[in-house]
Coordinates of C-alpha atoms and ligand atoms in Angstrom, one line a residue:
Chain A
M1 CA -26.0 -158.7 -213.8
R2 CA -24.8 -162.1 -213.6
L3 CA -21.4 -162.0 -211.9
T4 CA -18.8 -163.7 -214.1
R5 CA -15.2 -163.2 -212.8
P6 CA -12.6 -163.6 -215.5
K7 CA -10.3 -166.5 -214.5
P8 CA -6.7 -165.5 -213.8
L9 CA -4.7 -165.3 -217.0
G10 CA -1.1 -164.8 -215.7
L11 CA 1.2 -162.4 -217.0
G12 CA 0.2 -160.2 -220.1
L13 CA 1.4 -157.5 -222.5
G14 CA -0.3 -154.8 -224.3
L15 CA -0.6 -155.5 -228.1
R16 CA 1.5 -153.0 -229.6
N17 CA 1.9 -152.3 -233.3
V18 CA 5.8 -152.2 -233.1
H19 CA 5.6 -155.8 -231.8
F20 CA 3.1 -157.1 -234.5
G21 CA 5.8 -158.7 -236.8
H22 CA 7.6 -160.4 -233.8
I23 CA 4.2 -161.9 -232.4
L24 CA 3.1 -163.2 -235.5
S25 CA 6.4 -164.7 -236.5
E26 CA 7.6 -166.0 -233.1
W27 CA 4.2 -166.6 -231.3
P28 CA 6.1 -165.8 -227.9
A29 CA 5.2 -167.6 -224.8
V30 CA 3.3 -164.8 -223.3
D31 CA 0.2 -165.8 -221.2
W32 CA -2.2 -163.2 -222.8
F33 CA -2.7 -159.8 -224.6
E34 CA -4.6 -156.7 -223.8
A35 CA -5.8 -154.8 -226.9
I36 CA -6.7 -151.2 -226.8
S37 CA -10.6 -151.5 -228.0
E38 CA -10.4 -148.2 -229.9
N39 CA -7.4 -149.2 -232.0
F40 CA -9.3 -152.2 -233.4
M41 CA -13.0 -151.5 -233.4
D42 CA -13.1 -149.6 -236.7
S43 CA -10.1 -151.3 -238.2
G44 CA -10.5 -153.5 -241.5
G45 CA -6.7 -153.5 -242.0
Y46 CA -3.7 -154.9 -240.8
P47 CA -4.2 -154.1 -237.0
R48 CA -7.5 -156.0 -237.1
H49 CA -5.9 -158.7 -239.0
V50 CA -3.5 -159.1 -236.4
L51 CA -5.8 -159.2 -233.5
N52 CA -7.9 -161.8 -235.1
R53 CA -4.8 -163.9 -235.4
V54 CA -3.7 -163.2 -232.0
A55 CA -7.0 -164.0 -230.6
E56 CA -6.8 -167.5 -232.1
R57 CA -3.9 -168.4 -229.9
Y58 CA -4.0 -166.2 -226.8
P59 CA -6.6 -165.0 -224.4
I60 CA -7.5 -161.3 -225.0
M61 CA -8.7 -158.6 -222.7
L62 CA -10.2 -155.5 -224.3
H63 CA -9.1 -152.3 -222.6
G64 CA -10.9 -149.0 -223.6
V65 CA -10.0 -145.5 -223.4
S66 CA -13.2 -143.6 -224.8
M67 CA -16.1 -145.0 -222.9
S68 CA -16.1 -141.7 -220.8
I69 CA -18.1 -143.5 -218.1
G70 CA -18.0 -140.3 -216.1
S71 CA -19.0 -137.8 -218.6
T72 CA -22.2 -135.7 -218.3
D73 CA -22.8 -136.1 -222.1
P74 CA -25.2 -138.9 -222.9
L75 CA -23.6 -142.3 -223.3
N76 CA -22.0 -142.8 -226.6
L77 CA -24.4 -145.6 -228.0
P78 CA -22.9 -146.2 -231.4
Y79 CA -19.5 -146.8 -229.7
L80 CA -20.9 -149.1 -227.1
R81 CA -22.5 -151.1 -229.9
Q82 CA -19.4 -151.2 -231.9
L83 CA -17.5 -152.3 -228.7
K84 CA -19.9 -155.1 -228.2
R85 CA -19.5 -156.1 -231.8
L86 CA -15.9 -156.3 -231.5
A87 CA -16.3 -158.4 -228.3
D88 CA -18.7 -160.5 -229.9
E89 CA -16.1 -161.4 -232.7
I90 CA -13.0 -161.4 -230.4
K91 CA -14.6 -163.1 -227.5
P92 CA -12.2 -161.4 -224.7
A93 CA -11.9 -162.6 -221.3
G94 CA -13.0 -159.1 -220.2
I95 CA -13.7 -155.6 -221.0
S96 CA -12.1 -152.7 -219.1
D97 CA -12.1 -148.9 -219.1
H98 CA -11.3 -146.3 -216.6
L99 CA -13.1 -144.4 -213.9
C100 CA -12.8 -141.0 -215.8
W101 CA -14.4 -138.9 -218.5
T102 CA -12.8 -137.9 -221.8
G103 CA -14.9 -135.1 -223.0
V104 CA -18.2 -133.1 -223.0
L105 CA -20.3 -131.5 -225.8
G106 CA -19.4 -134.3 -228.2
L107 CA -15.7 -133.7 -227.9
N108 CA -13.0 -136.2 -227.1
S109 CA -9.8 -135.0 -225.3
H110 CA -8.2 -138.4 -225.6
D111 CA -7.1 -138.2 -222.1
L112 CA -8.5 -139.9 -218.9
L113 CA -9.7 -136.9 -217.1
P114 CA -10.3 -137.3 -213.3
L115 CA -13.8 -137.0 -211.8
P116 CA -14.8 -135.0 -208.7
L117 CA -15.5 -137.9 -206.2
T118 CA -18.9 -136.8 -204.9
E119 CA -22.4 -138.4 -204.3
E120 CA -23.6 -136.6 -207.5
S121 CA -20.7 -138.3 -209.4
L122 CA -21.2 -141.6 -207.8
A123 CA -25.0 -141.8 -208.6
H124 CA -24.1 -140.7 -212.2
V125 CA -21.5 -143.2 -212.8
T126 CA -23.6 -145.9 -211.2
R127 CA -26.4 -145.4 -213.6
R128 CA -24.2 -145.5 -216.5
V129 CA -22.3 -148.5 -215.5
R130 CA -25.6 -150.4 -215.2
Q131 CA -26.6 -149.2 -218.9
V132 CA -23.2 -150.2 -220.1
Q133 CA -23.4 -153.6 -218.6
D134 CA -26.7 -154.1 -220.1
I135 CA -25.4 -153.3 -223.5
L136 CA -22.3 -155.3 -223.2
E137 CA -24.1 -158.2 -221.4
R138 CA -21.2 -158.5 -218.9
P139 CA -19.8 -156.8 -215.9
L140 CA -17.5 -153.9 -216.8
I141 CA -14.0 -153.7 -215.5
L142 CA -13.0 -150.2 -214.2
E143 CA -9.5 -149.0 -213.5
N144 CA -8.3 -146.2 -211.3
P145 CA -6.7 -143.7 -213.2
S146 CA -3.6 -141.6 -212.5
A147 CA -4.4 -138.0 -211.2
Y148 CA -2.6 -134.6 -211.1
V149 CA -5.3 -132.6 -209.6
H150 CA -7.6 -132.7 -206.5
F151 CA -11.2 -131.2 -206.9
A152 CA -11.9 -128.9 -204.0
H153 CA -15.4 -130.4 -203.4
S154 CA -14.5 -134.0 -203.5
T155 CA -16.2 -135.8 -200.6
I156 CA -15.3 -139.6 -201.2
A157 CA -11.9 -141.2 -201.3
E158 CA -11.2 -143.1 -204.6
P159 CA -11.2 -146.6 -202.8
D160 CA -14.5 -145.9 -201.2
F161 CA -15.9 -144.6 -204.4
L162 CA -14.8 -147.7 -206.3
R163 CA -16.1 -149.9 -203.6
R164 CA -19.5 -148.4 -203.5
L165 CA -19.7 -148.4 -207.3
S166 CA -18.7 -152.0 -207.4
D167 CA -21.3 -152.8 -204.7
E168 CA -24.1 -151.0 -206.5
T169 CA -23.6 -152.3 -210.1
G170 CA -21.5 -155.5 -209.8
C171 CA -18.7 -154.1 -211.8
L172 CA -15.3 -155.5 -211.4
L173 CA -12.1 -153.5 -210.7
L174 CA -8.7 -153.3 -212.4
L175 CA -6.2 -152.1 -209.9
D176 CA -3.4 -150.1 -211.5
V177 CA -0.7 -150.1 -208.8
N178 CA 1.4 -147.5 -210.7
N179 CA -1.6 -145.4 -210.9
V180 CA -2.0 -145.8 -207.1
Y181 CA 1.5 -144.8 -206.7
V182 CA 1.5 -141.9 -209.0
T183 CA -1.8 -140.5 -207.6
C184 CA -0.9 -140.9 -204.0
F185 CA 2.4 -139.2 -204.5
N186 CA 0.9 -136.3 -206.3
M187 CA -1.9 -135.8 -203.7
G188 CA 0.7 -136.4 -200.9
T189 CA -1.3 -139.3 -199.6
D190 CA -0.3 -142.7 -198.5
P191 CA -0.5 -145.5 -201.1
L192 CA -0.7 -148.1 -198.4
A193 CA -3.5 -146.7 -196.9
Y194 CA -5.1 -146.5 -200.3
L195 CA -4.6 -150.3 -200.6
D196 CA -5.9 -150.8 -197.1
A197 CA -9.1 -149.1 -198.1
F198 CA -9.4 -150.6 -201.7
P199 CA -11.9 -153.4 -202.2
C200 CA -9.3 -155.8 -203.4
E201 CA -11.8 -158.8 -203.4
R202 CA -13.5 -157.0 -206.4
V203 CA -10.1 -156.9 -208.5
V204 CA -9.7 -159.2 -211.4
Q205 CA -6.7 -157.5 -213.0
M206 CA -3.8 -155.3 -212.2
H207 CA -1.6 -153.2 -214.4
I208 CA 2.0 -152.3 -213.6
A209 CA 4.0 -149.5 -215.6
G210 CA 6.9 -147.2 -215.4
H211 CA 6.4 -143.4 -214.5
Q212 CA 8.7 -140.5 -214.7
H213 CA 9.7 -138.8 -211.3
C214 CA 9.9 -135.1 -211.6
G215 CA 11.0 -134.5 -208.2
T216 CA 7.9 -132.6 -206.9
H217 CA 5.5 -134.7 -208.7
I218 CA 5.2 -137.9 -210.9
V219 CA 3.9 -138.2 -214.5
D220 CA 2.5 -141.3 -215.7
T221 CA 4.4 -141.9 -218.8
H222 CA 4.5 -145.7 -219.4
D223 CA 8.0 -145.4 -221.1
R224 CA 10.4 -147.1 -218.9
P225 CA 10.8 -150.0 -216.5
V226 CA 8.6 -150.5 -213.5
R227 CA 10.1 -148.7 -210.4
A228 CA 11.1 -150.5 -207.1
D229 CA 8.4 -148.7 -205.1
V230 CA 5.7 -149.9 -207.7
W231 CA 6.9 -153.4 -207.5
E232 CA 6.8 -153.4 -203.8
L233 CA 3.2 -152.1 -203.9
Y234 CA 2.4 -154.7 -206.5
R235 CA 3.5 -157.4 -204.1
I236 CA 1.4 -156.0 -201.2
A237 CA -1.6 -155.8 -203.4
R238 CA -1.1 -159.2 -205.0
A239 CA -0.9 -160.7 -201.5
R240 CA -4.5 -159.1 -201.0
T241 CA -6.2 -159.7 -204.4
G242 CA -5.0 -163.2 -204.7
D243 CA -4.2 -164.6 -208.2
V244 CA -5.3 -162.1 -210.8
S245 CA -4.2 -161.4 -214.3
T246 CA -1.3 -158.9 -214.3
L247 CA -0.4 -156.6 -217.4
L248 CA 2.7 -154.5 -217.9
E249 CA 1.8 -151.2 -219.7
W250 CA 4.7 -150.0 -221.7
D251 CA 3.4 -147.1 -224.2
G252 CA 6.3 -145.0 -225.1
N253 CA 9.7 -145.6 -226.1
I254 CA 8.7 -149.2 -226.6
P255 CA 11.6 -151.6 -226.4
P256 CA 11.8 -155.0 -228.4
F257 CA 9.2 -157.5 -227.3
A258 CA 11.5 -159.5 -225.4
E259 CA 12.4 -156.7 -223.1
C260 CA 8.7 -156.0 -222.3
H261 CA 8.3 -159.8 -221.7
A262 CA 11.3 -160.0 -219.4
E263 CA 9.9 -156.8 -217.4
V264 CA 6.5 -158.4 -217.0
R265 CA 8.0 -161.6 -215.8
K266 CA 9.6 -159.7 -212.9
A267 CA 6.1 -159.8 -211.4
N268 CA 6.9 -163.4 -210.5
Q269 CA 9.7 -162.4 -208.2
A270 CA 9.5 -158.6 -208.0
I271 CA 13.2 -158.3 -209.0
V272 CA 13.8 -154.6 -209.4
A273 CA 16.5 -152.4 -211.1
D274 CA 15.6 -148.9 -210.3
R275 CA 17.2 -146.2 -212.5
P276 CA 17.4 -142.4 -212.1
D277 CA 15.2 -140.2 -214.6
P278 CA 17.4 -138.2 -217.1
A279 CA 15.2 -135.2 -218.0
P280 CA 13.0 -134.2 -215.2
D281 CA 9.8 -132.2 -215.9
S282 CA 9.4 -132.9 -219.5
G283 CA 7.0 -135.7 -219.0
V284 CA 3.8 -136.0 -220.9
S285 CA 1.1 -138.1 -219.3
N286 CA 0.5 -141.2 -221.5
P287 CA -1.8 -143.3 -219.7
V288 CA -2.7 -145.6 -222.4
D289 CA -1.3 -146.6 -225.8
F290 CA -2.8 -144.4 -228.5
M291 CA -1.6 -146.6 -231.3
V292 CA -1.0 -144.9 -234.4
P293 CA -0.4 -147.3 -237.3
Q294 CA 2.8 -147.2 -239.1
V295 CA 1.3 -146.3 -242.5
M296 CA 4.5 -145.2 -243.8
D297 CA 6.1 -148.6 -243.6
S298 CA 3.4 -150.2 -245.4
T299 CA 3.1 -148.1 -248.7
V300 CA 5.3 -148.3 -251.9
L301 CA 5.3 -146.1 -255.0
A302 CA 5.0 -148.3 -258.1
N303 CA 6.3 -147.5 -261.6
A304 CA 4.0 -146.0 -264.1
Chain B
M1 CA -22.8 -126.1 -204.9
T2 CA -20.8 -126.9 -208.2
G3 CA -22.3 -129.4 -210.4
L4 CA -20.3 -132.2 -212.2
R5 CA -21.5 -130.7 -215.7
D6 CA -20.1 -127.3 -214.7
I7 CA -16.7 -128.8 -213.6
Q8 CA -16.4 -130.8 -216.9
M9 CA -17.3 -127.9 -219.1
W10 CA -14.8 -125.8 -217.3
M11 CA -12.0 -128.3 -217.4
Q12 CA -12.4 -129.1 -221.0
D13 CA -12.1 -125.3 -221.9
A14 CA -9.0 -125.2 -219.8
L15 CA -7.5 -127.9 -221.7
R16 CA -8.5 -126.5 -225.2
F17 CA -7.7 -122.9 -224.6
L18 CA -4.9 -123.2 -222.0
A19 CA -6.7 -121.0 -219.6
D20 CA -6.3 -121.6 -215.9
A21 CA -8.8 -118.8 -214.6
E22 CA -11.1 -120.3 -212.0
S23 CA -8.8 -123.2 -211.4
G24 CA -9.0 -122.2 -207.6
R25 CA -12.7 -122.3 -207.8
F26 CA -12.7 -126.0 -208.7
L27 CA -9.3 -127.4 -207.8
A28 CA -7.5 -127.5 -204.6
A29 CA -3.6 -127.7 -204.4
T30 CA -2.2 -130.9 -203.2
A31 CA 0.7 -131.5 -201.1
R32 CA 2.9 -131.6 -204.1
L33 CA 1.2 -129.5 -206.9
S34 CA -0.7 -126.3 -207.0
A35 CA -4.1 -126.2 -208.7
S36 CA -2.6 -124.7 -211.9
A37 CA 0.6 -126.8 -212.0
G38 CA -1.6 -130.0 -211.9
L39 CA -3.8 -128.5 -214.5
A40 CA -0.9 -127.7 -216.7
I41 CA 0.0 -131.5 -217.0
Y42 CA -3.5 -132.2 -218.4
Q43 CA -3.1 -129.1 -220.6
R44 CA 0.5 -130.1 -222.0
S45 CA -0.6 -133.8 -222.4
Y46 CA -3.6 -133.0 -224.3
F47 CA -1.8 -131.0 -227.0
Q48 CA 1.2 -133.1 -227.1
R49 CA -0.7 -136.3 -227.5
I50 CA -2.7 -135.0 -230.4
V51 CA 0.4 -133.3 -232.0
S52 CA 2.3 -136.5 -232.0
C53 CA -0.6 -138.4 -233.4
M54 CA -0.9 -135.9 -236.2
R55 CA 2.8 -136.0 -237.0
E56 CA 2.5 -139.7 -237.4
Q57 CA -0.7 -139.3 -239.6
F58 CA 1.1 -136.7 -241.9
P59 CA 4.8 -137.4 -241.8
A60 CA 5.5 -135.9 -245.1
L61 CA 3.6 -132.7 -244.5
C62 CA 5.5 -132.5 -241.2
H63 CA 8.7 -132.8 -243.1
A64 CA 7.6 -130.2 -245.5
L65 CA 6.5 -127.6 -243.1
G66 CA 9.1 -128.5 -240.3
P67 CA 7.9 -129.7 -236.9
S68 CA 7.2 -126.5 -235.4
L69 CA 5.3 -124.8 -238.1
F70 CA 3.3 -128.1 -238.5
D71 CA 2.5 -128.0 -234.8
D72 CA 1.3 -124.4 -235.2
F73 CA -1.2 -125.6 -237.9
V74 CA -2.2 -128.4 -235.7
A75 CA -2.9 -126.2 -232.7
E76 CA -5.1 -123.9 -234.8
Y77 CA -6.8 -126.9 -236.4
I78 CA -7.8 -128.7 -232.9
R79 CA -8.8 -125.3 -231.4
D80 CA -11.2 -124.9 -234.4
M81 CA -12.0 -128.5 -235.0
P82 CA -11.4 -130.3 -231.7
P83 CA -11.4 -134.2 -231.9
E84 CA -15.0 -135.7 -231.6
S85 CA -14.3 -139.4 -232.3
H86 CA -13.7 -142.1 -230.1
T87 CA -10.7 -143.0 -232.3
L88 CA -7.5 -140.9 -232.8
Y89 CA -7.6 -142.4 -236.4
D90 CA -10.2 -139.8 -237.0
L91 CA -8.0 -136.9 -235.9
G92 CA -6.7 -136.1 -239.5
R93 CA -10.0 -136.5 -241.3
R94 CA -10.7 -132.9 -241.6
F95 CA -7.0 -131.5 -241.7
A96 CA -6.6 -130.9 -245.5
G97 CA -10.1 -129.3 -245.8
Y98 CA -9.2 -127.1 -242.7
L99 CA -6.0 -126.0 -244.5
D100 CA -7.8 -125.3 -247.7
Q101 CA -10.5 -123.2 -245.9
T102 CA -8.4 -121.3 -243.6
R103 CA -5.5 -120.7 -246.0
P104 CA -3.9 -117.2 -245.1
D105 CA -3.2 -116.3 -248.8
K106 CA -6.7 -116.1 -250.2
D107 CA -6.2 -112.9 -252.0
A108 CA -2.9 -113.9 -253.7
P109 CA -2.5 -117.8 -253.6
E110 CA 0.8 -119.0 -253.0
V111 CA 1.9 -122.2 -254.5
W112 CA 3.4 -123.9 -251.6
I113 CA 0.1 -123.8 -249.8
D114 CA -1.5 -125.6 -252.7
F115 CA 1.2 -128.2 -252.4
M116 CA 0.6 -128.5 -248.5
I117 CA -3.0 -128.9 -249.0
D118 CA -2.7 -131.7 -251.8
L119 CA 0.0 -133.5 -249.9
A120 CA -2.3 -133.6 -246.7
H121 CA -5.2 -135.0 -249.0
Y122 CA -2.9 -137.6 -250.2
E123 CA -1.4 -138.7 -246.7
R124 CA -5.0 -138.9 -245.4
Q125 CA -6.0 -141.0 -248.4
L126 CA -3.0 -143.4 -247.6
F127 CA -4.0 -143.5 -243.9
V128 CA -7.5 -144.5 -244.6
L129 CA -6.5 -147.2 -247.0
F130 CA -4.2 -148.6 -244.5
D131 CA -6.9 -149.6 -242.2
A132 CA -10.0 -149.8 -244.4
P133 CA -11.8 -153.1 -245.0
G134 CA -10.0 -154.7 -247.8
Q135 CA -9.8 -157.8 -250.1
E136 CA -7.2 -159.7 -248.3
G137 CA -8.0 -163.3 -248.4
Q138 CA -10.6 -163.1 -250.9
R139 CA -10.6 -163.9 -254.6
F140 CA -9.4 -161.2 -257.1
A141 CA -10.1 -161.0 -260.8
T142 CA -8.1 -162.9 -263.1
A143 CA -7.2 -162.7 -267.0
D144 CA -10.3 -165.0 -267.4
T145 CA -12.7 -162.7 -265.8
P146 CA -15.2 -161.1 -268.3
D147 CA -15.3 -157.3 -268.3
S148 CA -19.0 -157.5 -267.2
A149 CA -17.7 -159.1 -264.0
L150 CA -14.8 -156.7 -263.3
R151 CA -15.3 -154.6 -260.1
L152 CA -12.8 -152.3 -258.6
Q153 CA -11.8 -153.8 -255.2
A154 CA -12.8 -152.0 -251.9
C155 CA -9.4 -150.8 -250.8
F156 CA -8.9 -148.7 -253.9
A157 CA -8.8 -144.9 -254.5
L158 CA -8.0 -142.4 -257.2
G159 CA -6.1 -139.2 -256.7
A160 CA -5.7 -136.2 -258.9
Y161 CA -3.1 -133.4 -257.5
R162 CA -1.3 -130.3 -258.7
F163 CA 2.0 -131.6 -257.6
P164 CA 3.7 -135.0 -257.7
V165 CA 2.8 -135.6 -254.0
A166 CA 3.3 -139.4 -254.1
E167 CA 6.8 -139.0 -255.3
Y168 CA 7.4 -136.5 -252.5
Y169 CA 5.8 -138.6 -249.8
H170 CA 8.0 -141.6 -250.9
A171 CA 11.1 -139.5 -251.0
V172 CA 10.5 -138.5 -247.4
R173 CA 10.0 -142.1 -246.5
A174 CA 13.3 -142.9 -248.2
K175 CA 14.9 -140.0 -246.0
S176 CA 16.2 -138.3 -249.0
A177 CA 15.2 -134.9 -247.8
P178 CA 13.2 -133.9 -250.9
A179 CA 12.8 -130.3 -251.8
L180 CA 9.4 -128.7 -252.6
P181 CA 8.5 -129.8 -256.1
P182 CA 7.3 -127.5 -258.9
A183 CA 3.7 -127.6 -259.8
T184 CA 2.9 -130.6 -262.2
P185 CA -0.5 -132.2 -262.3
S186 CA -0.2 -135.8 -261.2
H187 CA -2.8 -138.6 -261.2
V188 CA -2.6 -141.8 -259.1
A189 CA -4.4 -145.0 -258.3
M190 CA -3.8 -146.4 -254.7
V191 CA -4.6 -149.9 -254.0
R192 CA -4.0 -152.3 -251.1
T193 CA -3.0 -155.8 -251.6
A194 CA -1.5 -158.2 -248.8
F195 CA -1.7 -155.1 -246.4
L196 CA 0.6 -153.0 -248.6
T197 CA -0.7 -149.9 -250.2
H198 CA 0.7 -149.2 -253.6
T199 CA 0.5 -145.9 -255.4
M200 CA 0.6 -146.1 -259.1
P201 CA 1.0 -143.1 -261.2
L202 CA -1.5 -142.8 -264.0
T203 CA -1.9 -140.9 -267.1
E204 CA -4.8 -138.5 -267.3
T205 CA -6.5 -140.7 -269.8
H206 CA -6.2 -143.8 -267.5
Y207 CA -7.4 -141.8 -264.6
L208 CA -10.5 -140.9 -266.6
F209 CA -11.0 -144.5 -267.4
L210 CA -10.7 -145.7 -263.8
S211 CA -12.9 -142.6 -262.6
T212 CA -15.6 -144.0 -264.8
L213 CA -15.3 -147.5 -263.4
R214 CA -15.3 -146.1 -259.8
D215 CA -18.4 -144.2 -260.6
G216 CA -20.1 -147.6 -261.1
H217 CA -19.9 -147.9 -264.9
D218 CA -18.5 -151.0 -266.8
A219 CA -15.6 -151.1 -269.2
D220 CA -17.4 -150.6 -272.3
H221 CA -18.9 -147.1 -270.8
A222 CA -15.2 -146.3 -269.7
I223 CA -14.1 -147.0 -273.3
A224 CA -16.9 -144.8 -274.7
T225 CA -16.1 -142.1 -272.2
V226 CA -12.5 -141.9 -272.9
A227 CA -13.0 -142.0 -276.6
R228 CA -15.4 -139.1 -276.4
D229 CA -13.6 -137.0 -273.9
V230 CA -10.1 -137.6 -274.9
G231 CA -10.9 -137.7 -278.7
I232 CA -9.4 -141.1 -279.4
P233 CA -11.1 -143.7 -281.9
P234 CA -13.1 -146.1 -279.6
N235 CA -11.4 -149.0 -281.3
D236 CA -8.0 -147.6 -280.3
V237 CA -9.1 -147.3 -276.6
R238 CA -10.5 -150.8 -276.8
R239 CA -7.3 -152.3 -278.2
S240 CA -5.1 -150.4 -275.5
W241 CA -7.5 -151.9 -272.9
H242 CA -7.4 -155.5 -274.1
S243 CA -4.0 -155.8 -275.6
P244 CA -1.6 -158.1 -274.0
G245 CA 0.3 -156.0 -271.3
G246 CA -2.4 -153.4 -271.7
M247 CA -4.4 -151.6 -269.1
R248 CA -6.7 -154.4 -268.4
Q249 CA -3.8 -156.9 -267.7
R250 CA -1.8 -154.6 -265.7
W251 CA -4.6 -153.4 -263.6
I252 CA -5.7 -157.1 -262.9
D253 CA -2.3 -157.9 -262.1
A254 CA -1.9 -154.9 -259.6
G255 CA -5.0 -156.3 -257.9
F256 CA -7.5 -153.5 -258.9
F257 CA -10.2 -155.8 -259.5
I258 CA -12.4 -158.5 -257.9
E259 CA -14.6 -160.9 -259.8
H260 CA -18.2 -160.0 -259.2
H261 CA -20.9 -162.7 -259.3
G262 CA -24.5 -162.1 -259.6
Ligands
FE2_401 FE1 -3.4 -148.8 -216.4

C-alpha cells in the first residue's frame, strides 16, 4: 500500500442536511467538509446534488459508519464497490471509518459496536483492512470509537491495538479526542495515559464533539458544545500529532451553521465555555450523523 | 476460549432482544459501569436511533398512530425484520408490507388499519422519490415533442389508495391535525422536478392512462386502453389528450415526460 498522507485541511464541519440551504447560498468560509458516505452513496436526489456542488468548492473527507471492519461476517463487497464509486466521483482527501463492527448474520445495528481487543481480533481486522485498502486503492483511516463496555478477555489496550494495526497494514488513524475522553471516563482509565500510548505519528485527522455527562458515566451524544476537558485533551493531542485536519461533530440538536462554525474555530485558541447538563441519564449514544432527509419539506400537493 | 464470532452473535442478540443474560460471561464491569449498565446504553441507543429515523421516514403515520403506538409497531417490525442495509434509508422499505402481513384484524378487517397501511405505502413512495435518480438538469418534453418520443421521467410514480392519503399527509405537514379520513378511493401521480416532489390527484381514468404509459406503452395504446376499459369512444379520449389544456399539455407542463431519442 502506497502511503499517501492526506494534507492537513484545517478546521472542518460535518455536511448536515439542516445546513444545506445555508451552505449553497452563503458558501461559508469553512476549510473543509466531512460527508457521511452512506448518506450519499445511494443518493440520486437532493443530498447527492448538494454533495456534488460542495465538492466543487471544498475539500471533502468521506466518513463511513457501515464498513463494519471488525465484523466476523464476510466483508460487504457491494458496499465497498459503491464506496469506491462515490470516492472516484467525489475525489475525497481521505476515506475513514471506525474500529468497530455494526452487525453479523447480514444485519446492521447502525451502531458502532466495540470489539474485544485480542490477538484474534487484531489478526482478523488486519486481514480485512488490507482487503479494503486493495479495493479502495488508498489507505483506510480508522477512528477510535467511544465505548461503554469492557470485554472480559480483551488483552490489548486500544492505542496498542491501533498502533499494531497501523504498522501491519499502513492504515492511517483518526483520533477522536472526545471518544478518548468518553471511553476513558467510562472505563475508569486515564485519557493522558491513552494519549501517551497512542501512535500520534499515524494520525491524519482529529474529531472533537460534545458529550453528555451523566455523573456515573458519559454518553457520546454529539449534541452540544465541546467540553473544557475535551478541549484540553485536544490541545495536548494536537501538540503530538502536529498539524492535522480537525473536525467538529455535531449530530443532535444541530444549531445554525454559524454556531457550529464558531465552535470548531475554538480549536484555534481552545476557548471554552463549559455548561452543566440539564437532564442526566437520558442520553442516547449518537456517535455519527444518521442523516434522514427532510422529505416532508420537499413535497407539495398539487390541484387536480 | 471465547471467539470473536460468539461474542458478536451474543451482543447482537442482546441488542435486538434486550436480553442481558450472559453479559457477565463476556463483559467485565468497568470502574464506572456494571456490565449490564454498559450494555443497556447500546440497547437503548439501538432502539432509539431506529425509532427516530422511522418517525422521520413516516411522519404522517406517526401522527396518525401517536408516537407511542407508532414506536410499538416499529419495535415489532425491527424485531421481525431487523435492518440489513448499510443505509438507514432502507429502514422503512418493508414497513407497509409488514403492517399488511401482520395486521391483527385478519378475521374482521378494521378500516383504520387499511388507512395505516395505505399511508405507509404513500410515505415510503415519497421517501424513495426524494432520493431517487431524477431528471434535474436534463431536458424535459415540450409541447412540440411528438407522442412517439414521450417517455415518463425517471422520478415518477403512481399510487392508488383506499383513502385520500396524500391530502392527509399534507394536512399533517401543514400542522392542521387532520382526523382519520373516511374511506374514499384516491389515485395520484407523484413526480419530482427541481428536487421538489409534487403529488397530483388523478381521476381513475387518468390513472389508467398513465399506468398504461408506465407499463411501457405509447399514447396511442393508452388511448385505446382507456376507450376499451372505461367505455369512452376513442376519438373522445384522443381529443381530451390533445386538446389545449388537456392531459397531454398539463402533464408535460408538470414535468411528467422527457423526450426520448432513438
Ligand atoms: Fe468521531
